[in-house]
PDB file of N, CA and C in Angstrom:
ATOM      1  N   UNK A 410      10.456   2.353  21.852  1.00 57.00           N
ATOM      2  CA  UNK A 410       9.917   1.723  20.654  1.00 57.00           C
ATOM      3  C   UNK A 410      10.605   2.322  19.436  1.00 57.00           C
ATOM      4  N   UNK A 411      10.633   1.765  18.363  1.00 78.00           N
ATOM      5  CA  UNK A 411      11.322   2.084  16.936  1.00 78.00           C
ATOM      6  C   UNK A 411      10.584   3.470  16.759  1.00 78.00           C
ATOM      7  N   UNK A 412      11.700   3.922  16.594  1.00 82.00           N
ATOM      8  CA  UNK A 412      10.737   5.421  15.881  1.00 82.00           C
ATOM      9  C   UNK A 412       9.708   5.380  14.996  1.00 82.00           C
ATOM     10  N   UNK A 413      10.430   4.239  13.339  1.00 86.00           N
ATOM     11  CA  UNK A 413       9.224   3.955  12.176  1.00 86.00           C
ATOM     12  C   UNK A 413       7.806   3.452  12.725  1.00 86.00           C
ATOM     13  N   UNK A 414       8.220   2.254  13.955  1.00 87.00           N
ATOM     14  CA  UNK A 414       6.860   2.118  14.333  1.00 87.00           C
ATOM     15  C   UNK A 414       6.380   2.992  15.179  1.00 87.00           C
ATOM     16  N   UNK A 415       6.623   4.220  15.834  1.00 89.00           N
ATOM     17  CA  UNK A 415       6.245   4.775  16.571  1.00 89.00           C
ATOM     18  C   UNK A 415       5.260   5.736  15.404  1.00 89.00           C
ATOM     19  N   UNK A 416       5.957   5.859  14.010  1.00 91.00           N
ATOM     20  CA  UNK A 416       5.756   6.941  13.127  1.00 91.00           C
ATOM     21  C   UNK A 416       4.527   6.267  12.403  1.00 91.00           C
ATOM     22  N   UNK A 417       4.595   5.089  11.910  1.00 92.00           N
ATOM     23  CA  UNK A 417       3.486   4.241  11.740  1.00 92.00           C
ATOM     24  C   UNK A 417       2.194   4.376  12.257  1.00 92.00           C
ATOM     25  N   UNK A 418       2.094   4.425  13.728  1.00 92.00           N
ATOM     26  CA  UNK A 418       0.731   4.155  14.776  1.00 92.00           C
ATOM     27  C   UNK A 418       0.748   5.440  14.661  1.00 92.00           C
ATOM     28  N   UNK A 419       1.141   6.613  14.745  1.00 93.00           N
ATOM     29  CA  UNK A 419       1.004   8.074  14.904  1.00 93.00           C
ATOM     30  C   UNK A 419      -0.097   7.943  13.605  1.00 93.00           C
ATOM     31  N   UNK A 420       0.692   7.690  11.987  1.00 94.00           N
ATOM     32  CA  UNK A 420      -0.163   7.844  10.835  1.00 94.00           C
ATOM     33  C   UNK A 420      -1.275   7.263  11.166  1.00 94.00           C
ATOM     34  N   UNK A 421      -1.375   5.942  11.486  1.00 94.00           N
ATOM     35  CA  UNK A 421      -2.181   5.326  11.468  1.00 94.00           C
ATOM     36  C   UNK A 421      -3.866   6.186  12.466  1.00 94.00           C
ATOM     37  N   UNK A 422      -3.393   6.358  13.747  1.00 95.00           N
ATOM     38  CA  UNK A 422      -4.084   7.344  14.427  1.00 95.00           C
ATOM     39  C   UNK A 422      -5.001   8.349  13.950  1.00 95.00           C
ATOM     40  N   UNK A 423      -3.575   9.017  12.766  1.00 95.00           N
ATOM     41  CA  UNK A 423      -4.539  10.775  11.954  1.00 95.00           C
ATOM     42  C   UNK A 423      -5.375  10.260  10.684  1.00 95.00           C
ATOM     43  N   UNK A 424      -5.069   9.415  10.315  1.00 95.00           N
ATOM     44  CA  UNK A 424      -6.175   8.712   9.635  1.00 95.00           C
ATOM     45  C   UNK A 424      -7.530   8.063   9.901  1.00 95.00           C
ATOM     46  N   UNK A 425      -7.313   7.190  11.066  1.00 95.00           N
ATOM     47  CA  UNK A 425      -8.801   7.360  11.573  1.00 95.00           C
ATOM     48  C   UNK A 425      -9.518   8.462  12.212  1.00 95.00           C
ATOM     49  N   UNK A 426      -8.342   9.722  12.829  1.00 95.00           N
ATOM     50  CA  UNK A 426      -9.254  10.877  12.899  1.00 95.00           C
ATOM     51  C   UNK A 426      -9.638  11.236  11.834  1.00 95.00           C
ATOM     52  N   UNK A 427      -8.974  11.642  10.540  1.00 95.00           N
ATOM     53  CA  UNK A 427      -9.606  12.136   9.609  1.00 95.00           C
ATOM     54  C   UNK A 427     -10.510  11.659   9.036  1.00 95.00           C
ATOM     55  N   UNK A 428     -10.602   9.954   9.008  1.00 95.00           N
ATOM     56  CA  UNK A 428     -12.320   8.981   7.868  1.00 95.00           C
ATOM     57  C   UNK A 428     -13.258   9.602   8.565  1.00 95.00           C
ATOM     58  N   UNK A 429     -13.053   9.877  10.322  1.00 94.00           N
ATOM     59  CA  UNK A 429     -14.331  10.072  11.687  1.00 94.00           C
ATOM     60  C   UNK A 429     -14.534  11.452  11.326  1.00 94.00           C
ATOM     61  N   UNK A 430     -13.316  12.123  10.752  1.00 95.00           N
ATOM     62  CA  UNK A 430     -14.060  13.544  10.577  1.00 95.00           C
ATOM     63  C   UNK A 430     -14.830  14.031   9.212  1.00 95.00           C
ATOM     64  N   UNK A 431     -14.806  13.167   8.524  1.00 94.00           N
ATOM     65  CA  UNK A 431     -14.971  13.002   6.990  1.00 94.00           C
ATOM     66  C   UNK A 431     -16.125  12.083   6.720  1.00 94.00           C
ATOM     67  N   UNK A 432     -16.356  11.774   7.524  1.00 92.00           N
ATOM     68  CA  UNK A 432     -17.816  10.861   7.017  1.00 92.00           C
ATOM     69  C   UNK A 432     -16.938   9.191   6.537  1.00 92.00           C
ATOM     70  N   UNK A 433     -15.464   8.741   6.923  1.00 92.00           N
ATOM     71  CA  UNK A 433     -15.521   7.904   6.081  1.00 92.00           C
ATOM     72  C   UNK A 433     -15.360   7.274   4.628  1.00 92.00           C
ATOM     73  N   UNK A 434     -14.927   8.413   3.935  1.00 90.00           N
ATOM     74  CA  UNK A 434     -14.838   8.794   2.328  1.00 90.00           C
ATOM     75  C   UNK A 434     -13.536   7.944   1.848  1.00 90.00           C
ATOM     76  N   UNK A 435     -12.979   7.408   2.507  1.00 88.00           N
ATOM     77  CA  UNK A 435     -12.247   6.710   1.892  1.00 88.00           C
ATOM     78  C   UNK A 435     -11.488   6.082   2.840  1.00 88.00           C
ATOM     79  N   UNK A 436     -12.003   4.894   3.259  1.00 88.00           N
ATOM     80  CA  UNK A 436     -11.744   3.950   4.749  1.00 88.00           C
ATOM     81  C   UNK A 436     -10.849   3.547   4.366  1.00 88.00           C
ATOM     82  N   UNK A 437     -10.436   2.854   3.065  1.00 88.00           N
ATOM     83  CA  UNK A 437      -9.151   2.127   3.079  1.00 88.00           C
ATOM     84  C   UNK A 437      -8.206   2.469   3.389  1.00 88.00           C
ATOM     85  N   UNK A 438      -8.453   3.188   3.285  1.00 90.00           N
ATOM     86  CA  UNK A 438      -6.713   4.187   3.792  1.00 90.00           C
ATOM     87  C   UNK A 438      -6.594   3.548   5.077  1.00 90.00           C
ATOM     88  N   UNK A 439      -7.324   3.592   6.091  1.00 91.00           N
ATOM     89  CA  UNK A 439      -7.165   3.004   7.339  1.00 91.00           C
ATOM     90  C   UNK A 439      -6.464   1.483   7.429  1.00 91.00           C
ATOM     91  N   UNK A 440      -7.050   0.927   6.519  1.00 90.00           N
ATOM     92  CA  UNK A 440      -6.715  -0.370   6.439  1.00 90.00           C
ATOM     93  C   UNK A 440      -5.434  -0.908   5.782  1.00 90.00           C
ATOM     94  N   UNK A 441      -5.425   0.178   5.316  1.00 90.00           N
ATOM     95  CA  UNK A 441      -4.131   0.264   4.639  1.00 90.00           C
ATOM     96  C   UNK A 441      -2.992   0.557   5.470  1.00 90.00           C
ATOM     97  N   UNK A 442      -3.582   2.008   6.404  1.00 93.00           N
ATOM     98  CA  UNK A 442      -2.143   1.899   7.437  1.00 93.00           C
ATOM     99  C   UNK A 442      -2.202   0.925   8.361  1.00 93.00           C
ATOM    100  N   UNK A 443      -2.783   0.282   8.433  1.00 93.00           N
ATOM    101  CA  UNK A 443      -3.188  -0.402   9.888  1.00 93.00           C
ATOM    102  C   UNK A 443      -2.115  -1.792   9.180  1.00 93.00           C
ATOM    103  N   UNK A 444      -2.486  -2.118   8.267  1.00 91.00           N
ATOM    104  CA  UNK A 444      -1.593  -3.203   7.345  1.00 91.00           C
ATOM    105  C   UNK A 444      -0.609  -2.986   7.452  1.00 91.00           C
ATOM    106  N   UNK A 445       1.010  -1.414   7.252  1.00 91.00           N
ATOM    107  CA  UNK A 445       1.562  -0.798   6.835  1.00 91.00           C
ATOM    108  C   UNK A 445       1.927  -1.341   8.619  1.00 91.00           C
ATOM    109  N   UNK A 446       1.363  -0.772   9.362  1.00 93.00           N
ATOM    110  CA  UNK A 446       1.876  -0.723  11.179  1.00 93.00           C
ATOM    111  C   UNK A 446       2.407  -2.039  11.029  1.00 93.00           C
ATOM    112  N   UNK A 447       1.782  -3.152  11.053  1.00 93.00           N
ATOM    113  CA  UNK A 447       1.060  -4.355  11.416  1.00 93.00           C
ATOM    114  C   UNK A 447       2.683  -5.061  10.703  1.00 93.00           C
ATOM    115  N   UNK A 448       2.973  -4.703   8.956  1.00 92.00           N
ATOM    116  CA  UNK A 448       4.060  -5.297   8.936  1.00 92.00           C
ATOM    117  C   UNK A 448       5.280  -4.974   9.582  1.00 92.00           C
ATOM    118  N   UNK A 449       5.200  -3.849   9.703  1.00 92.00           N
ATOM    119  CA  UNK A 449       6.697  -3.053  10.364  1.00 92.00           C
ATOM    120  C   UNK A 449       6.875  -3.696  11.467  1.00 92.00           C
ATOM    121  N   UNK A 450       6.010  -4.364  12.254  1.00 92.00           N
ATOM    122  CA  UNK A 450       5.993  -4.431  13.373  1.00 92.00           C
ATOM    123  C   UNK A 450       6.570  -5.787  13.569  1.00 92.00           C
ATOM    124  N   UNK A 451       5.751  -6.934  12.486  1.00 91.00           N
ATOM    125  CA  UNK A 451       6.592  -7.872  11.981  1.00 91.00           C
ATOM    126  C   UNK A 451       8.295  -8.083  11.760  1.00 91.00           C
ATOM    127  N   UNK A 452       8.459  -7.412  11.148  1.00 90.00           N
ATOM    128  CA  UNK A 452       9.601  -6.984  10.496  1.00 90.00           C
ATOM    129  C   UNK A 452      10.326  -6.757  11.507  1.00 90.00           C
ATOM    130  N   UNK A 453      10.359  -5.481  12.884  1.00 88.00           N
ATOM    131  CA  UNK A 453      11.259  -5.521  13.634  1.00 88.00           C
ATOM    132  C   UNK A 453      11.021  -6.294  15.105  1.00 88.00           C
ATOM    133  N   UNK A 454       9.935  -7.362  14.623  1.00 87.00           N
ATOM    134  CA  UNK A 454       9.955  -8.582  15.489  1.00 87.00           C
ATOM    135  C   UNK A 454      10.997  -9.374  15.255  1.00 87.00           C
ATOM    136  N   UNK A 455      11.409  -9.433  14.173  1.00 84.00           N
ATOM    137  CA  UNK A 455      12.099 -10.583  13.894  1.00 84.00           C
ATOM    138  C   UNK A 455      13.490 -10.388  13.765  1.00 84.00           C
ATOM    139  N   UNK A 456      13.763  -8.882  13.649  1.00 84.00           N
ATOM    140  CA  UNK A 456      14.959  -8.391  13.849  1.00 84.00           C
ATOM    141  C   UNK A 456      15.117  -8.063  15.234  1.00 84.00           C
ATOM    142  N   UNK A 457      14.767  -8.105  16.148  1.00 82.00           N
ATOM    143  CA  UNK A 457      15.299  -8.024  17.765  1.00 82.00           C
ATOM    144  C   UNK A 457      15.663  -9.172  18.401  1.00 82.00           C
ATOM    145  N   UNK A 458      16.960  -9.121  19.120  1.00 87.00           N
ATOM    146  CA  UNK A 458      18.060  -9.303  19.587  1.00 87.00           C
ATOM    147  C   UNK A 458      17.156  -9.437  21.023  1.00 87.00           C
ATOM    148  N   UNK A 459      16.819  -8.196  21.899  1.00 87.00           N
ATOM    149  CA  UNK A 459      16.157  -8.510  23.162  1.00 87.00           C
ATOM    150  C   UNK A 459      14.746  -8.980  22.953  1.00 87.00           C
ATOM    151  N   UNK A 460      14.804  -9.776  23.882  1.00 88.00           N
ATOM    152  CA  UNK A 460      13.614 -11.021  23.902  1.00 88.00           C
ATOM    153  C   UNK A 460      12.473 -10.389  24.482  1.00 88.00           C
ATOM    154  N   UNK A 461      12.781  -9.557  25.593  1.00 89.00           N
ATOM    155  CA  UNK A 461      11.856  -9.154  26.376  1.00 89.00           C
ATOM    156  C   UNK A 461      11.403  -7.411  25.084  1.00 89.00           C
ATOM    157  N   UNK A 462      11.885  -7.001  24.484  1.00 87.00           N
ATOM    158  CA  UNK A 462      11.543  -6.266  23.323  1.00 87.00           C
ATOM    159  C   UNK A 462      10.548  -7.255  22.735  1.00 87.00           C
ATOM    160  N   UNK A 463      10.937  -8.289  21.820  1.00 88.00           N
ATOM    161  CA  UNK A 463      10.268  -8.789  21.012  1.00 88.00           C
ATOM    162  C   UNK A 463       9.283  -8.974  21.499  1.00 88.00           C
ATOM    163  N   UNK A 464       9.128  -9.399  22.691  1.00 91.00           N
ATOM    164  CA  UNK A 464       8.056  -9.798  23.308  1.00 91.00           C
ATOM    165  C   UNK A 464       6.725  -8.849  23.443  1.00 91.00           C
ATOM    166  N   UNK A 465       6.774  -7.835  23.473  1.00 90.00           N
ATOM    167  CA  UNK A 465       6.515  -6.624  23.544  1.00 90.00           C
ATOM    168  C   UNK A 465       5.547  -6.708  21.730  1.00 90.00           C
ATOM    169  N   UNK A 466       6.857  -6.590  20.842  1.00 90.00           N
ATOM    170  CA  UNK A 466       6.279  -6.581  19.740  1.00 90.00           C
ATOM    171  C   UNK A 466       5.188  -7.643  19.326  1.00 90.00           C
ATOM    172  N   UNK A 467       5.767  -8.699  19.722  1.00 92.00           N
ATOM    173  CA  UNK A 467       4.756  -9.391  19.210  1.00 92.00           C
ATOM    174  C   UNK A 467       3.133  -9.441  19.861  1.00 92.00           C
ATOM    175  N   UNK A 468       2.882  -8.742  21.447  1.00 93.00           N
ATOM    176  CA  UNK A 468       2.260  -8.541  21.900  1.00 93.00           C
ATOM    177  C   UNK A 468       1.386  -7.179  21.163  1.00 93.00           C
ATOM    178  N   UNK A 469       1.591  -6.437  20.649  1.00 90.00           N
ATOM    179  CA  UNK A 469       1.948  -5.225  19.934  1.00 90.00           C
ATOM    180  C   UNK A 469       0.602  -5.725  18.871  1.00 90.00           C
ATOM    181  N   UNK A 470       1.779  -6.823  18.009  1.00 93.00           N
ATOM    182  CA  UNK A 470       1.001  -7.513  16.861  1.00 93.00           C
ATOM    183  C   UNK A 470       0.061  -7.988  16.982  1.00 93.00           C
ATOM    184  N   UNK A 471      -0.288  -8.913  18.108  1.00 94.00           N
ATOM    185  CA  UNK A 471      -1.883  -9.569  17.826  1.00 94.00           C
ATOM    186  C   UNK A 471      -2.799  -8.597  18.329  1.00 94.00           C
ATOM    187  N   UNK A 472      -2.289  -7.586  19.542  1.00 92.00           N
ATOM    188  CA  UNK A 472      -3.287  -6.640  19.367  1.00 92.00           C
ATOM    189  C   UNK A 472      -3.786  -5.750  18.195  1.00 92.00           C
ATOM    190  N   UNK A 473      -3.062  -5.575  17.590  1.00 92.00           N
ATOM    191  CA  UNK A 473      -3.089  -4.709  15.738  1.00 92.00           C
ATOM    192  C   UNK A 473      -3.651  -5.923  15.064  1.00 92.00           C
ATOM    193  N   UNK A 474      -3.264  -6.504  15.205  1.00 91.00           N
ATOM    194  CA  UNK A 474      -4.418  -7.977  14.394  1.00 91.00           C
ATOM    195  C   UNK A 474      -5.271  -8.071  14.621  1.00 91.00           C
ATOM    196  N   UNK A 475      -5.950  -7.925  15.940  1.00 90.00           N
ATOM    197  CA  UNK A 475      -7.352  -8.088  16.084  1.00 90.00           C
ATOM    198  C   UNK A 475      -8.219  -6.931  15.191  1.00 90.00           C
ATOM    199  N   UNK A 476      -7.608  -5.784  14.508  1.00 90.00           N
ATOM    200  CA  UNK A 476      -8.124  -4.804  14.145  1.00 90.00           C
ATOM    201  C   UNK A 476      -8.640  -5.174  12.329  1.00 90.00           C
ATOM    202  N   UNK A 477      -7.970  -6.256  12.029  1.00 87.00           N
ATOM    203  CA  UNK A 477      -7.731  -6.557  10.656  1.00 87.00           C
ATOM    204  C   UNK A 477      -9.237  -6.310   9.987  1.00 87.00           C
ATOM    205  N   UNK A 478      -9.585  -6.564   8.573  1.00 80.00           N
ATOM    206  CA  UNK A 478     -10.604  -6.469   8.252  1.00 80.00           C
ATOM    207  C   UNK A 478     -10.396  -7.653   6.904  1.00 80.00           C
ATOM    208  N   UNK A 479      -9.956  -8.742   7.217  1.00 68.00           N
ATOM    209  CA  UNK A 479     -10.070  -9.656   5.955  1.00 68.00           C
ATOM    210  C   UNK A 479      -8.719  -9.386   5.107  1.00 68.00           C
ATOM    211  N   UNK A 480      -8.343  -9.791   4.190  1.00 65.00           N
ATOM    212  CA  UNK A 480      -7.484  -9.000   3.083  1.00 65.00           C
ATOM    213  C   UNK A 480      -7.479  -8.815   2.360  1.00 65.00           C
ATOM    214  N   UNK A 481      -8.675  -7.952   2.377  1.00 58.00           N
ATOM    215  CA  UNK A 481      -9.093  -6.446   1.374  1.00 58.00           C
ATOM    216  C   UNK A 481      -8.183  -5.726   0.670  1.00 58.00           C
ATOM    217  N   UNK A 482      -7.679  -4.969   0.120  1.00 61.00           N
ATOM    218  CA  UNK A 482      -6.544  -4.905  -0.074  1.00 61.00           C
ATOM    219  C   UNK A 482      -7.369  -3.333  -0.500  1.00 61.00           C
ATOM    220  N   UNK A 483      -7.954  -3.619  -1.569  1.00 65.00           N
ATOM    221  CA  UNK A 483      -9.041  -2.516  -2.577  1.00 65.00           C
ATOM    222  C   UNK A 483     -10.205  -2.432  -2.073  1.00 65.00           C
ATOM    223  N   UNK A 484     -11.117  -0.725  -2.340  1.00 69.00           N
ATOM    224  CA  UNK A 484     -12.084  -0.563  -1.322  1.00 69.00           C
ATOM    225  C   UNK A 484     -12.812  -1.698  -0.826  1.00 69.00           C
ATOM    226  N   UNK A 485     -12.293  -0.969   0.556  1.00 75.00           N
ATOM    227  CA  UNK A 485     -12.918  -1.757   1.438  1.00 75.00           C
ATOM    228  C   UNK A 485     -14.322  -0.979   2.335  1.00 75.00           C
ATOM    229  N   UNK A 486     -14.797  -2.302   2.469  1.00 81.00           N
ATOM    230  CA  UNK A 486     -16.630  -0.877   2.821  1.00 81.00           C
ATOM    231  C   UNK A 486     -16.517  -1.793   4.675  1.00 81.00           C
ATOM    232  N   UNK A 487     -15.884  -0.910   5.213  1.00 87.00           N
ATOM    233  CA  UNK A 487     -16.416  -1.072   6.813  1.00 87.00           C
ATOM    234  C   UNK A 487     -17.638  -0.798   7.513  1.00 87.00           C
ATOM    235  N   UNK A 488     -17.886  -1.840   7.995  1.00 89.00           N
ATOM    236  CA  UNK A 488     -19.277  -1.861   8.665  1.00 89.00           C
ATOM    237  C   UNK A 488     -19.387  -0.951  10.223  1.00 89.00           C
ATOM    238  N   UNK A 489     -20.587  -0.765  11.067  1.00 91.00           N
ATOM    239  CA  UNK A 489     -20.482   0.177  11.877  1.00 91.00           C
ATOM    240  C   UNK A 489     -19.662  -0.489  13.016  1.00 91.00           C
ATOM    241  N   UNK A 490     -19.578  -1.228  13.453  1.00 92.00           N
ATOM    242  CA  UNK A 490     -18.748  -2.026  14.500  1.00 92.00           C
ATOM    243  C   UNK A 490     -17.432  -1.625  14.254  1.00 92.00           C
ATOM    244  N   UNK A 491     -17.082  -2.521  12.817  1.00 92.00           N
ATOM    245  CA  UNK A 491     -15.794  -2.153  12.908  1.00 92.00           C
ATOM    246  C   UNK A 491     -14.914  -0.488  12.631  1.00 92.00           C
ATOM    247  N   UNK A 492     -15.822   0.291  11.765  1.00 93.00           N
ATOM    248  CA  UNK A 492     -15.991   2.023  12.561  1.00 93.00           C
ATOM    249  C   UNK A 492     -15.303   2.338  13.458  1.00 93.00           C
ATOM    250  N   UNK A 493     -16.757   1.568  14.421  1.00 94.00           N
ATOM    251  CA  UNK A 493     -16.610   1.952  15.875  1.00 94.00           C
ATOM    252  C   UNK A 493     -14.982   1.200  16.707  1.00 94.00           C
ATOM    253  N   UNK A 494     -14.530   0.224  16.192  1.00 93.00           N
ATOM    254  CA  UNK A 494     -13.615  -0.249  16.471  1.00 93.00           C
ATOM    255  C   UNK A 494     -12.146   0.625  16.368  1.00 93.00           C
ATOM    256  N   UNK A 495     -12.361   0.735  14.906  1.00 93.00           N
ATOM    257  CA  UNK A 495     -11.526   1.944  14.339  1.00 93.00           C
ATOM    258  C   UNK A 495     -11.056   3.168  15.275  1.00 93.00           C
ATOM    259  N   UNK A 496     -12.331   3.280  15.791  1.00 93.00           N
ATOM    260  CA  UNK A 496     -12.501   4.783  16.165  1.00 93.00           C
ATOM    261  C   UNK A 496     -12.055   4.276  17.861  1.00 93.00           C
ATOM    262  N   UNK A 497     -11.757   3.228  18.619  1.00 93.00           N
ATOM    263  CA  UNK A 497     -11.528   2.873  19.572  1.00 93.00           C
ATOM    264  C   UNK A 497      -9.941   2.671  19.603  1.00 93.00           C
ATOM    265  N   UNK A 498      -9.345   2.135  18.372  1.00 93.00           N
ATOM    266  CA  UNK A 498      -7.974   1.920  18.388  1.00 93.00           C
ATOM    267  C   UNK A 498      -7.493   3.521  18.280  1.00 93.00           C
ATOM    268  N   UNK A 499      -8.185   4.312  17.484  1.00 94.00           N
ATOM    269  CA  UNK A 499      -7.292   5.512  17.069  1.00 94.00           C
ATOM    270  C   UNK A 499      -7.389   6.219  18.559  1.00 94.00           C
ATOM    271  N   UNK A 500      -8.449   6.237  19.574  1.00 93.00           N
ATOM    272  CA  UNK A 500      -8.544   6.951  20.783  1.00 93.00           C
ATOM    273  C   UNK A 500      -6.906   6.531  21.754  1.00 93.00           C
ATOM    274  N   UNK A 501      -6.918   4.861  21.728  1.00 91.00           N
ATOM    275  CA  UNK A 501      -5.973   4.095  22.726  1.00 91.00           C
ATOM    276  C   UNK A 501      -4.627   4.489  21.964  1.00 91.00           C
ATOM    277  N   UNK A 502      -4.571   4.844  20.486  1.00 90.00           N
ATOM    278  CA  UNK A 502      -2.924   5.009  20.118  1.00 90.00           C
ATOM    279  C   UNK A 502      -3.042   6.493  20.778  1.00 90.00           C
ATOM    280  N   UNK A 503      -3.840   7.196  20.299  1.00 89.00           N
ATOM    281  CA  UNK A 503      -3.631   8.844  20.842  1.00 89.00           C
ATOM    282  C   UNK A 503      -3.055   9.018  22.570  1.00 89.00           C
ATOM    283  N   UNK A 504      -4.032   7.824  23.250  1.00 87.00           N
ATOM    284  CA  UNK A 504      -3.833   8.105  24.921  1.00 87.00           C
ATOM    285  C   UNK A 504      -2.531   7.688  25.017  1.00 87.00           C
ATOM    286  N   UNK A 505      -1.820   6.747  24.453  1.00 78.00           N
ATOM    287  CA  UNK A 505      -1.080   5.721  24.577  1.00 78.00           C
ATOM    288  C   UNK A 505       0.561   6.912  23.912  1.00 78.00           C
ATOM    289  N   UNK A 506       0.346   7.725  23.052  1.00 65.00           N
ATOM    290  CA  UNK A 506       1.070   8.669  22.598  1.00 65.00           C
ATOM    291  C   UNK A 506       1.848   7.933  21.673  1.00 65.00           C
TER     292      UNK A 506
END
């Protein structure tokens, strides 16, 4: 995988550890990287050459899409589900390395 996106989902990851360890104090940030992954990922969808790569990515993408929260852009107030959602993607990037 691209390093940037590899470097992306890593950020993205220590950020939802840190809102979970923090009470939450400033969620957007999450949403923000999760946005930040989500285009990169775009981006070197559309720049790959191997199909069976892209394929990958774009598989990549609607799973990171399902995570979306509207387009919030500015605080955003997450509800407990999606939290808990949060807190489910950041477990699967960690296992996932």
């Amino acid at each position: 995988m691209n390093s940037n996106i590899h470097r992306d989902l890593a950020q993205l990851e220590a950020t939802i550890q840190y809102q979970q360890d923090h009470n939450w104090n400033y969620e957007t940030l999450v949403t923000q990287k999760l946005d930040d992954a989500i285009d990169l990922i775009i981006l070197h969808s559309g720049m790959e050459r191997d199909k069976d790569k892209e394929d990958i990515l774009m598989k990549m993408y609607d799973y990171m899409n399902e995570f979306k929260v509207g387009d919030e852009i500015l605080d955003v107030n997450l509800n407990d589900k999606q939290r808990a959602d949060y807190i489910y993607l950041g477990e699967k990037l960690r296992s996932n390395g």
